[in-house]
């Protein structure tokens, strides 16, 4: 089995994390059917425009988004055993609440086989698996000295204080701006557990954050992770437009006619 990359070192005081690329690659080797079906589902959901050229950097980024979604949000029918015949029988689940995530399947396997994963480490990994979720967050405060960020979940509601020196430093002093990312609650604190789907320092006016939150509250729109990726990089299922198309239609005054046509 492919060696796993650990993102923290022993006695650092930080929770241990696993690399989602490694998780995807392990399943690609031990059960290609699960990996391939998950990948088809993801790219079908994000709905890239086949007639628009995507740069290599964007395609690499979207593949990373697939690794994160596969590791955290997919579900498989059982834990890995290391036995080729048994692992080939694992299936990708479709029903909500069935199976366990590939992230947890790998974590439990490592707990049984890798001396680096002890009681503290498996507790970290189980907490990440249980509590992680992705959303759009409006920044209310970022303090590099304290290594904290105060965020509002504009999609689901609620406020979160995150620990993370690197990101807090990047946004030090910010009182506005948007981050679309995945968070988890580990060792008593919320923290990012993936790379951002999208981030913007501007616009940062409070009324912009309020307008974004209101748009989700009023419509009841609660996008899942592929929906968040599709919002910024793919095409809306109802309009066939991506974000650039939407902005262009709004600027040239044709957006309302497009929306009216859909309703009719």
PDB file of C-alpha atoms in Angstrom:
ATOM      1  CA  UNK A   1       0.000   0.000   0.000  1.00  0.00           C
ATOM      2  CA  UNK A   2       1.209   3.519  -0.819  1.00  0.00           C
ATOM      3  CA  UNK A   3       2.864   5.231   2.183  1.00  0.00           C
ATOM      4  CA  UNK A   4       0.705   7.952   3.723  1.00  0.00           C
ATOM      5  CA  UNK A   5       1.906  11.534   4.076  1.00  0.00           C
ATOM      6  CA  UNK A   6       1.471  12.936   7.587  1.00  0.00           C
ATOM      7  CA  UNK A   7       1.130  16.706   7.775  1.00  0.00           C
ATOM      8  CA  UNK A   8       2.265  17.116  11.404  1.00  0.00           C
ATOM      9  CA  UNK A   9       5.273  15.869  13.286  1.00  0.00           C
ATOM     10  CA  UNK A  10       5.387  13.983  16.541  1.00  0.00           C
ATOM     11  CA  UNK A  11       5.015  16.125  19.690  1.00  0.00           C
ATOM     12  CA  UNK A  12       4.180  19.239  17.646  1.00  0.00           C
ATOM     13  CA  UNK A  13       0.959  19.603  19.604  1.00  0.00           C
ATOM     14  CA  UNK A  14      -0.999  19.816  16.354  1.00  0.00           C
ATOM     15  CA  UNK A  15      -3.542  17.232  15.218  1.00  0.00           C
ATOM     16  CA  UNK A  16      -2.337  14.692  12.679  1.00  0.00           C
ATOM     17  CA  UNK A  17      -3.740  14.880   9.144  1.00  0.00           C
ATOM     18  CA  UNK A  18      -3.632  12.616   6.114  1.00  0.00           C
ATOM     19  CA  UNK A  19      -3.029  13.695   2.533  1.00  0.00           C
ATOM     20  CA  UNK A  20      -6.226  13.258   0.500  1.00  0.00           C
ATOM     21  CA  UNK A  21      -4.209  12.621  -2.657  1.00  0.00           C
ATOM     22  CA  UNK A  22      -2.651   9.587  -0.961  1.00  0.00           C
ATOM     23  CA  UNK A  23      -6.098   8.344   0.043  1.00  0.00           C
ATOM     24  CA  UNK A  24      -7.365   8.600  -3.534  1.00  0.00           C
ATOM     25  CA  UNK A  25      -4.255   6.900  -4.921  1.00  0.00           C
ATOM     26  CA  UNK A  26      -4.562   4.005  -2.452  1.00  0.00           C
ATOM     27  CA  UNK A  27      -8.122   3.345  -3.601  1.00  0.00           C
ATOM     28  CA  UNK A  28      -7.050   3.716  -7.222  1.00  0.00           C
ATOM     29  CA  UNK A  29      -4.564   0.879  -6.668  1.00  0.00           C
ATOM     30  CA  UNK A  30      -6.617  -1.443  -4.443  1.00  0.00           C
ATOM     31  CA  UNK A  31     -10.100  -0.860  -5.897  1.00  0.00           C
ATOM     32  CA  UNK A  32     -10.088   0.953  -9.225  1.00  0.00           C
ATOM     33  CA  UNK A  33     -13.850   0.535  -9.674  1.00  0.00           C
ATOM     34  CA  UNK A  34     -14.613   2.603  -6.552  1.00  0.00           C
ATOM     35  CA  UNK A  35     -12.111   5.290  -7.518  1.00  0.00           C
ATOM     36  CA  UNK A  36     -13.273   5.515 -11.140  1.00  0.00           C
ATOM     37  CA  UNK A  37     -16.988   5.672 -10.293  1.00  0.00           C
ATOM     38  CA  UNK A  38     -16.387   8.394  -7.687  1.00  0.00           C
ATOM     39  CA  UNK A  39     -14.369  10.418 -10.185  1.00  0.00           C
ATOM     40  CA  UNK A  40     -17.130  10.128 -12.796  1.00  0.00           C
ATOM     41  CA  UNK A  41     -19.697  11.328 -10.257  1.00  0.00           C
ATOM     42  CA  UNK A  42     -17.586  14.307  -9.228  1.00  0.00           C
ATOM     43  CA  UNK A  43     -16.854  15.593 -12.726  1.00  0.00           C
ATOM     44  CA  UNK A  44     -20.451  15.017 -13.763  1.00  0.00           C
ATOM     45  CA  UNK A  45     -21.575  17.158 -10.810  1.00  0.00           C
ATOM     46  CA  UNK A  46     -19.161  20.060 -11.309  1.00  0.00           C
ATOM     47  CA  UNK A  47     -20.244  20.173 -14.971  1.00  0.00           C
ATOM     48  CA  UNK A  48     -17.252  21.731 -16.737  1.00  0.00           C
ATOM     49  CA  UNK A  49     -17.911  23.380 -20.087  1.00  0.00           C
ATOM     50  CA  UNK A  50     -16.469  20.915 -22.651  1.00  0.00           C
ATOM     51  CA  UNK A  51     -16.142  23.700 -25.225  1.00  0.00           C
ATOM     52  CA  UNK A  52     -14.104  26.035 -23.012  1.00  0.00           C
ATOM     53  CA  UNK A  53     -10.354  25.523 -22.674  1.00  0.00           C
ATOM     54  CA  UNK A  54      -9.199  24.968 -19.102  1.00  0.00           C
ATOM     55  CA  UNK A  55      -5.595  25.719 -18.153  1.00  0.00           C
ATOM     56  CA  UNK A  56      -3.414  22.960 -16.760  1.00  0.00           C
ATOM     57  CA  UNK A  57      -3.297  24.746 -13.404  1.00  0.00           C
ATOM     58  CA  UNK A  58      -7.115  24.782 -13.178  1.00  0.00           C
ATOM     59  CA  UNK A  59      -7.344  21.117 -14.160  1.00  0.00           C
ATOM     60  CA  UNK A  60      -4.756  20.184 -11.497  1.00  0.00           C
ATOM     61  CA  UNK A  61      -6.675  22.223  -8.951  1.00  0.00           C
ATOM     62  CA  UNK A  62      -9.971  20.513  -9.834  1.00  0.00           C
ATOM     63  CA  UNK A  63      -8.322  17.114  -9.467  1.00  0.00           C
ATOM     64  CA  UNK A  64      -7.246  18.173  -5.962  1.00  0.00           C
ATOM     65  CA  UNK A  65     -10.858  19.127  -5.268  1.00  0.00           C
ATOM     66  CA  UNK A  66     -11.822  15.632  -6.351  1.00  0.00           C
ATOM     67  CA  UNK A  67      -9.291  14.096  -3.911  1.00  0.00           C
ATOM     68  CA  UNK A  68     -10.759  16.137  -1.043  1.00  0.00           C
ATOM     69  CA  UNK A  69     -14.345  15.274  -1.965  1.00  0.00           C
ATOM     70  CA  UNK A  70     -13.531  11.591  -2.398  1.00  0.00           C
ATOM     71  CA  UNK A  71     -11.691  11.356   0.921  1.00  0.00           C
ATOM     72  CA  UNK A  72     -14.180  13.264   3.054  1.00  0.00           C
ATOM     73  CA  UNK A  73     -17.610  13.114   1.406  1.00  0.00           C
ATOM     74  CA  UNK A  74     -17.824   9.797  -0.401  1.00  0.00           C
ATOM     75  CA  UNK A  75     -18.817   6.609   1.407  1.00  0.00           C
ATOM     76  CA  UNK A  76     -17.587   3.062   0.886  1.00  0.00           C
ATOM     77  CA  UNK A  77     -19.070  -0.184   2.125  1.00  0.00           C
ATOM     78  CA  UNK A  78     -16.271  -1.188   4.496  1.00  0.00           C
ATOM     79  CA  UNK A  79     -12.789  -0.715   5.902  1.00  0.00           C
ATOM     80  CA  UNK A  80      -9.661  -1.697   4.031  1.00  0.00           C
ATOM     81  CA  UNK A  81      -8.010  -4.927   5.170  1.00  0.00           C
ATOM     82  CA  UNK A  82      -4.848  -5.045   3.084  1.00  0.00           C
ATOM     83  CA  UNK A  83      -6.122  -8.257   1.501  1.00  0.00           C
ATOM     84  CA  UNK A  84      -6.464  -7.738  -2.248  1.00  0.00           C
ATOM     85  CA  UNK A  85      -9.458 -10.033  -2.670  1.00  0.00           C
ATOM     86  CA  UNK A  86     -11.394  -8.485   0.233  1.00  0.00           C
ATOM     87  CA  UNK A  87     -10.607  -4.900  -0.717  1.00  0.00           C
ATOM     88  CA  UNK A  88     -11.776  -5.515  -4.284  1.00  0.00           C
ATOM     89  CA  UNK A  89     -15.243  -6.278  -2.867  1.00  0.00           C
ATOM     90  CA  UNK A  90     -15.642  -2.816  -1.319  1.00  0.00           C
ATOM     91  CA  UNK A  91     -18.264  -0.740  -3.136  1.00  0.00           C
ATOM     92  CA  UNK A  92     -19.096   2.951  -3.416  1.00  0.00           C
ATOM     93  CA  UNK A  93     -22.287   3.734  -1.498  1.00  0.00           C
ATOM     94  CA  UNK A  94     -25.000   6.018  -2.841  1.00  0.00           C
ATOM     95  CA  UNK A  95     -27.493   6.129   0.042  1.00  0.00           C
ATOM     96  CA  UNK A  96     -27.005   8.817   2.690  1.00  0.00           C
ATOM     97  CA  UNK A  97     -25.845   7.388   6.004  1.00  0.00           C
ATOM     98  CA  UNK A  98     -24.491   4.155   4.566  1.00  0.00           C
ATOM     99  CA  UNK A  99     -20.843   3.141   4.768  1.00  0.00           C
ATOM    100  CA  UNK A 100     -17.828   5.124   5.955  1.00  0.00           C
ATOM    101  CA  UNK A 101     -15.662   7.732   4.278  1.00  0.00           C
ATOM    102  CA  UNK A 102     -12.462   6.680   2.488  1.00  0.00           C
ATOM    103  CA  UNK A 103     -10.674   9.017   4.932  1.00  0.00           C
ATOM    104  CA  UNK A 104     -11.942   6.977   7.884  1.00  0.00           C
ATOM    105  CA  UNK A 105     -11.362   3.663   6.101  1.00  0.00           C
ATOM    106  CA  UNK A 106      -7.689   4.533   5.592  1.00  0.00           C
ATOM    107  CA  UNK A 107      -7.382   5.967   9.113  1.00  0.00           C
ATOM    108  CA  UNK A 108      -8.651   2.773  10.717  1.00  0.00           C
ATOM    109  CA  UNK A 109      -6.394   0.655   8.528  1.00  0.00           C
ATOM    110  CA  UNK A 110      -3.365   2.728   9.531  1.00  0.00           C
ATOM    111  CA  UNK A 111      -4.344   2.478  13.195  1.00  0.00           C
ATOM    112  CA  UNK A 112      -4.052  -1.291  12.875  1.00  0.00           C
ATOM    113  CA  UNK A 113      -0.891  -1.386  10.760  1.00  0.00           C
ATOM    114  CA  UNK A 114       1.168   1.828  11.078  1.00  0.00           C
ATOM    115  CA  UNK A 115       3.111   2.493  14.317  1.00  0.00           C
ATOM    116  CA  UNK A 116       2.883   6.239  13.680  1.00  0.00           C
ATOM    117  CA  UNK A 117      -0.870   6.119  14.353  1.00  0.00           C
ATOM    118  CA  UNK A 118      -1.511   5.647  18.050  1.00  0.00           C
ATOM    119  CA  UNK A 119      -4.456   6.500  20.290  1.00  0.00           C
ATOM    120  CA  UNK A 120      -3.961  10.256  20.059  1.00  0.00           C
ATOM    121  CA  UNK A 121      -3.587  10.200  16.299  1.00  0.00           C
ATOM    122  CA  UNK A 122      -6.605   8.000  15.601  1.00  0.00           C
ATOM    123  CA  UNK A 123      -8.680  10.211  17.883  1.00  0.00           C
ATOM    124  CA  UNK A 124      -7.637  13.215  15.773  1.00  0.00           C
ATOM    125  CA  UNK A 125      -8.511  11.449  12.537  1.00  0.00           C
ATOM    126  CA  UNK A 126     -11.879  10.239  13.801  1.00  0.00           C
ATOM    127  CA  UNK A 127     -12.724  13.780  14.928  1.00  0.00           C
ATOM    128  CA  UNK A 128     -11.800  15.176  11.515  1.00  0.00           C
ATOM    129  CA  UNK A 129     -13.981  12.562   9.832  1.00  0.00           C
ATOM    130  CA  UNK A 130     -16.945  13.217  12.126  1.00  0.00           C
ATOM    131  CA  UNK A 131     -16.922  17.024  12.177  1.00  0.00           C
ATOM    132  CA  UNK A 132     -15.586  18.253   8.822  1.00  0.00           C
ATOM    133  CA  UNK A 133     -17.776  20.198   6.424  1.00  0.00           C
ATOM    134  CA  UNK A 134     -17.267  22.644   3.553  1.00  0.00           C
ATOM    135  CA  UNK A 135     -18.970  26.002   3.189  1.00  0.00           C
ATOM    136  CA  UNK A 136     -18.599  29.670   2.274  1.00  0.00           C
ATOM    137  CA  UNK A 137     -17.218  31.758   5.126  1.00  0.00           C
ATOM    138  CA  UNK A 138     -17.176  35.532   5.541  1.00  0.00           C
ATOM    139  CA  UNK A 139     -14.147  36.820   7.460  1.00  0.00           C
ATOM    140  CA  UNK A 140     -14.977  38.963  10.485  1.00  0.00           C
ATOM    141  CA  UNK A 141     -11.466  39.101  11.912  1.00  0.00           C
ATOM    142  CA  UNK A 142      -8.008  37.621  11.337  1.00  0.00           C
ATOM    143  CA  UNK A 143      -5.180  38.013  13.852  1.00  0.00           C
ATOM    144  CA  UNK A 144      -1.719  36.706  12.992  1.00  0.00           C
ATOM    145  CA  UNK A 145      -0.355  37.307  16.500  1.00  0.00           C
ATOM    146  CA  UNK A 146      -3.048  35.102  18.026  1.00  0.00           C
ATOM    147  CA  UNK A 147      -3.179  32.718  15.052  1.00  0.00           C
ATOM    148  CA  UNK A 148      -6.969  32.955  14.954  1.00  0.00           C
ATOM    149  CA  UNK A 149      -9.690  33.787  12.454  1.00  0.00           C
ATOM    150  CA  UNK A 150     -13.332  34.583  13.184  1.00  0.00           C
ATOM    151  CA  UNK A 151     -15.606  33.413  10.392  1.00  0.00           C
ATOM    152  CA  UNK A 152     -19.326  33.411   9.640  1.00  0.00           C
ATOM    153  CA  UNK A 153     -20.824  30.518   7.697  1.00  0.00           C
ATOM    154  CA  UNK A 154     -22.949  32.393   5.176  1.00  0.00           C
ATOM    155  CA  UNK A 155     -24.576  29.229   3.796  1.00  0.00           C
ATOM    156  CA  UNK A 156     -25.664  27.361   6.935  1.00  0.00           C
ATOM    157  CA  UNK A 157     -25.345  30.119   9.547  1.00  0.00           C
ATOM    158  CA  UNK A 158     -23.180  30.156  12.650  1.00  0.00           C
ATOM    159  CA  UNK A 159     -19.872  31.680  13.725  1.00  0.00           C
ATOM    160  CA  UNK A 160     -16.533  29.890  14.115  1.00  0.00           C
ATOM    161  CA  UNK A 161     -13.171  30.810  15.593  1.00  0.00           C
ATOM    162  CA  UNK A 162     -10.426  28.951  13.772  1.00  0.00           C
ATOM    163  CA  UNK A 163      -6.853  28.260  14.805  1.00  0.00           C
ATOM    164  CA  UNK A 164      -4.278  28.401  12.031  1.00  0.00           C
ATOM    165  CA  UNK A 165      -1.270  30.694  12.054  1.00  0.00           C
ATOM    166  CA  UNK A 166      -0.466  30.541   8.339  1.00  0.00           C
ATOM    167  CA  UNK A 167      -3.919  31.485   7.070  1.00  0.00           C
ATOM    168  CA  UNK A 168      -4.434  33.991   9.892  1.00  0.00           C
ATOM    169  CA  UNK A 169      -1.195  35.682   8.857  1.00  0.00           C
ATOM    170  CA  UNK A 170      -2.257  35.728   5.202  1.00  0.00           C
ATOM    171  CA  UNK A 171      -5.431  37.603   6.143  1.00  0.00           C
ATOM    172  CA  UNK A 172      -3.971  39.508   9.115  1.00  0.00           C
ATOM    173  CA  UNK A 173      -6.111  42.511   9.979  1.00  0.00           C
ATOM    174  CA  UNK A 174      -8.902  41.542   7.581  1.00  0.00           C
ATOM    175  CA  UNK A 175     -12.473  42.430   8.535  1.00  0.00           C
ATOM    176  CA  UNK A 176     -14.120  41.159   5.394  1.00  0.00           C
ATOM    177  CA  UNK A 177     -13.508  38.861   2.454  1.00  0.00           C
ATOM    178  CA  UNK A 178     -14.635  35.373   1.482  1.00  0.00           C
ATOM    179  CA  UNK A 179     -13.096  31.924   1.969  1.00  0.00           C
ATOM    180  CA  UNK A 180     -14.701  28.750   0.606  1.00  0.00           C
ATOM    181  CA  UNK A 181     -13.065  25.873   2.416  1.00  0.00           C
ATOM    182  CA  UNK A 182     -13.500  22.814   4.637  1.00  0.00           C
ATOM    183  CA  UNK A 183     -13.198  22.984   8.424  1.00  0.00           C
ATOM    184  CA  UNK A 184     -13.053  20.374  11.192  1.00  0.00           C
ATOM    185  CA  UNK A 185     -13.135  20.447  15.005  1.00  0.00           C
ATOM    186  CA  UNK A 186     -10.079  18.717  16.463  1.00  0.00           C
ATOM    187  CA  UNK A 187      -8.490  18.942  19.920  1.00  0.00           C
ATOM    188  CA  UNK A 188     -11.007  21.516  21.035  1.00  0.00           C
ATOM    189  CA  UNK A 189     -10.560  23.908  18.099  1.00  0.00           C
ATOM    190  CA  UNK A 190     -11.901  24.497  14.606  1.00  0.00           C
ATOM    191  CA  UNK A 191      -9.297  24.507  11.836  1.00  0.00           C
ATOM    192  CA  UNK A 192      -9.065  24.261   8.062  1.00  0.00           C
ATOM    193  CA  UNK A 193      -8.479  20.706   6.855  1.00  0.00           C
ATOM    194  CA  UNK A 194      -8.188  21.291   3.089  1.00  0.00           C
ATOM    195  CA  UNK A 195      -7.045  23.879   0.583  1.00  0.00           C
ATOM    196  CA  UNK A 196      -9.548  26.626  -0.299  1.00  0.00           C
ATOM    197  CA  UNK A 197     -11.972  26.149  -3.156  1.00  0.00           C
ATOM    198  CA  UNK A 198     -11.976  29.925  -3.501  1.00  0.00           C
ATOM    199  CA  UNK A 199     -10.734  32.941  -1.545  1.00  0.00           C
ATOM    200  CA  UNK A 200     -11.005  36.683  -2.081  1.00  0.00           C
ATOM    201  CA  UNK A 201      -9.721  39.594  -0.015  1.00  0.00           C
ATOM    202  CA  UNK A 202     -12.050  41.976  -1.890  1.00  0.00           C
ATOM    203  CA  UNK A 203     -14.806  43.033  -1.800  1.00  0.00           C
ATOM    204  CA  UNK A 204     -14.711  43.222   1.989  1.00  0.00           C
ATOM    205  CA  UNK A 205     -17.460  45.705   2.877  1.00  0.00           C
ATOM    206  CA  UNK A 206     -19.787  44.391   5.634  1.00  0.00           C
ATOM    207  CA  UNK A 207     -22.834  44.914   3.434  1.00  0.00           C
ATOM    208  CA  UNK A 208     -21.362  42.527   0.860  1.00  0.00           C
ATOM    209  CA  UNK A 209     -21.107  39.760   3.455  1.00  0.00           C
ATOM    210  CA  UNK A 210     -24.647  40.474   4.615  1.00  0.00           C
ATOM    211  CA  UNK A 211     -25.924  40.348   1.029  1.00  0.00           C
ATOM    212  CA  UNK A 212     -24.230  36.996   0.370  1.00  0.00           C
ATOM    213  CA  UNK A 213     -25.655  35.504   3.567  1.00  0.00           C
ATOM    214  CA  UNK A 214     -29.120  36.877   2.783  1.00  0.00           C
ATOM    215  CA  UNK A 215     -29.074  35.379  -0.707  1.00  0.00           C
ATOM    216  CA  UNK A 216     -28.599  31.898   0.757  1.00  0.00           C
ATOM    217  CA  UNK A 217     -31.088  32.408   3.585  1.00  0.00           C
ATOM    218  CA  UNK A 218     -33.793  33.741   1.271  1.00  0.00           C
ATOM    219  CA  UNK A 219     -33.428  31.054  -1.380  1.00  0.00           C
ATOM    220  CA  UNK A 220     -32.698  28.100   0.905  1.00  0.00           C
ATOM    221  CA  UNK A 221     -29.859  27.106  -1.411  1.00  0.00           C
ATOM    222  CA  UNK A 222     -27.442  24.799   0.428  1.00  0.00           C
ATOM    223  CA  UNK A 223     -24.811  23.609  -2.059  1.00  0.00           C
ATOM    224  CA  UNK A 224     -22.858  20.453  -1.329  1.00  0.00           C
ATOM    225  CA  UNK A 225     -19.116  20.348  -2.026  1.00  0.00           C
ATOM    226  CA  UNK A 226     -19.404  19.664  -5.780  1.00  0.00           C
ATOM    227  CA  UNK A 227     -21.988  22.450  -5.854  1.00  0.00           C
ATOM    228  CA  UNK A 228     -19.484  24.866  -4.324  1.00  0.00           C
ATOM    229  CA  UNK A 229     -16.842  23.849  -6.861  1.00  0.00           C
ATOM    230  CA  UNK A 230     -19.389  24.104  -9.696  1.00  0.00           C
ATOM    231  CA  UNK A 231     -20.363  27.609  -8.535  1.00  0.00           C
ATOM    232  CA  UNK A 232     -16.838  28.918  -9.181  1.00  0.00           C
ATOM    233  CA  UNK A 233     -15.474  26.616 -11.900  1.00  0.00           C
ATOM    234  CA  UNK A 234     -18.323  24.751 -13.578  1.00  0.00           C
ATOM    235  CA  UNK A 235     -21.697  25.446 -15.181  1.00  0.00           C
ATOM    236  CA  UNK A 236     -25.001  25.900 -13.379  1.00  0.00           C
ATOM    237  CA  UNK A 237     -27.286  22.963 -14.117  1.00  0.00           C
ATOM    238  CA  UNK A 238     -30.289  25.158 -14.927  1.00  0.00           C
ATOM    239  CA  UNK A 239     -28.640  27.897 -17.011  1.00  0.00           C
ATOM    240  CA  UNK A 240     -25.580  26.142 -18.424  1.00  0.00           C
ATOM    241  CA  UNK A 241     -23.576  29.260 -17.503  1.00  0.00           C
ATOM    242  CA  UNK A 242     -20.346  29.362 -15.570  1.00  0.00           C
ATOM    243  CA  UNK A 243     -19.321  32.250 -13.326  1.00  0.00           C
ATOM    244  CA  UNK A 244     -17.719  34.201 -16.183  1.00  0.00           C
ATOM    245  CA  UNK A 245     -20.842  33.802 -18.330  1.00  0.00           C
ATOM    246  CA  UNK A 246     -23.040  34.937 -15.432  1.00  0.00           C
ATOM    247  CA  UNK A 247     -20.949  38.049 -14.772  1.00  0.00           C
ATOM    248  CA  UNK A 248     -20.817  38.903 -18.476  1.00  0.00           C
ATOM    249  CA  UNK A 249     -24.604  38.588 -18.813  1.00  0.00           C
ATOM    250  CA  UNK A 250     -25.122  40.779 -15.774  1.00  0.00           C
ATOM    251  CA  UNK A 251     -22.756  43.442 -17.141  1.00  0.00           C
ATOM    252  CA  UNK A 252     -24.333  43.583 -20.617  1.00  0.00           C
ATOM    253  CA  UNK A 253     -27.893  43.571 -19.282  1.00  0.00           C
ATOM    254  CA  UNK A 254     -29.015  40.196 -20.640  1.00  0.00           C
ATOM    255  CA  UNK A 255     -29.111  38.249 -17.376  1.00  0.00           C
ATOM    256  CA  UNK A 256     -32.730  39.081 -16.525  1.00  0.00           C
ATOM    257  CA  UNK A 257     -33.911  37.960 -19.958  1.00  0.00           C
ATOM    258  CA  UNK A 258     -32.063  34.674 -19.544  1.00  0.00           C
ATOM    259  CA  UNK A 259     -33.642  34.056 -16.124  1.00  0.00           C
ATOM    260  CA  UNK A 260     -37.118  35.016 -17.397  1.00  0.00           C
ATOM    261  CA  UNK A 261     -36.696  32.574 -20.267  1.00  0.00           C
ATOM    262  CA  UNK A 262     -35.906  29.780 -17.845  1.00  0.00           C
ATOM    263  CA  UNK A 263     -38.997  30.515 -15.751  1.00  0.00           C
ATOM    264  CA  UNK A 264     -41.205  30.535 -18.846  1.00  0.00           C
TER     265      UNK A 264
END
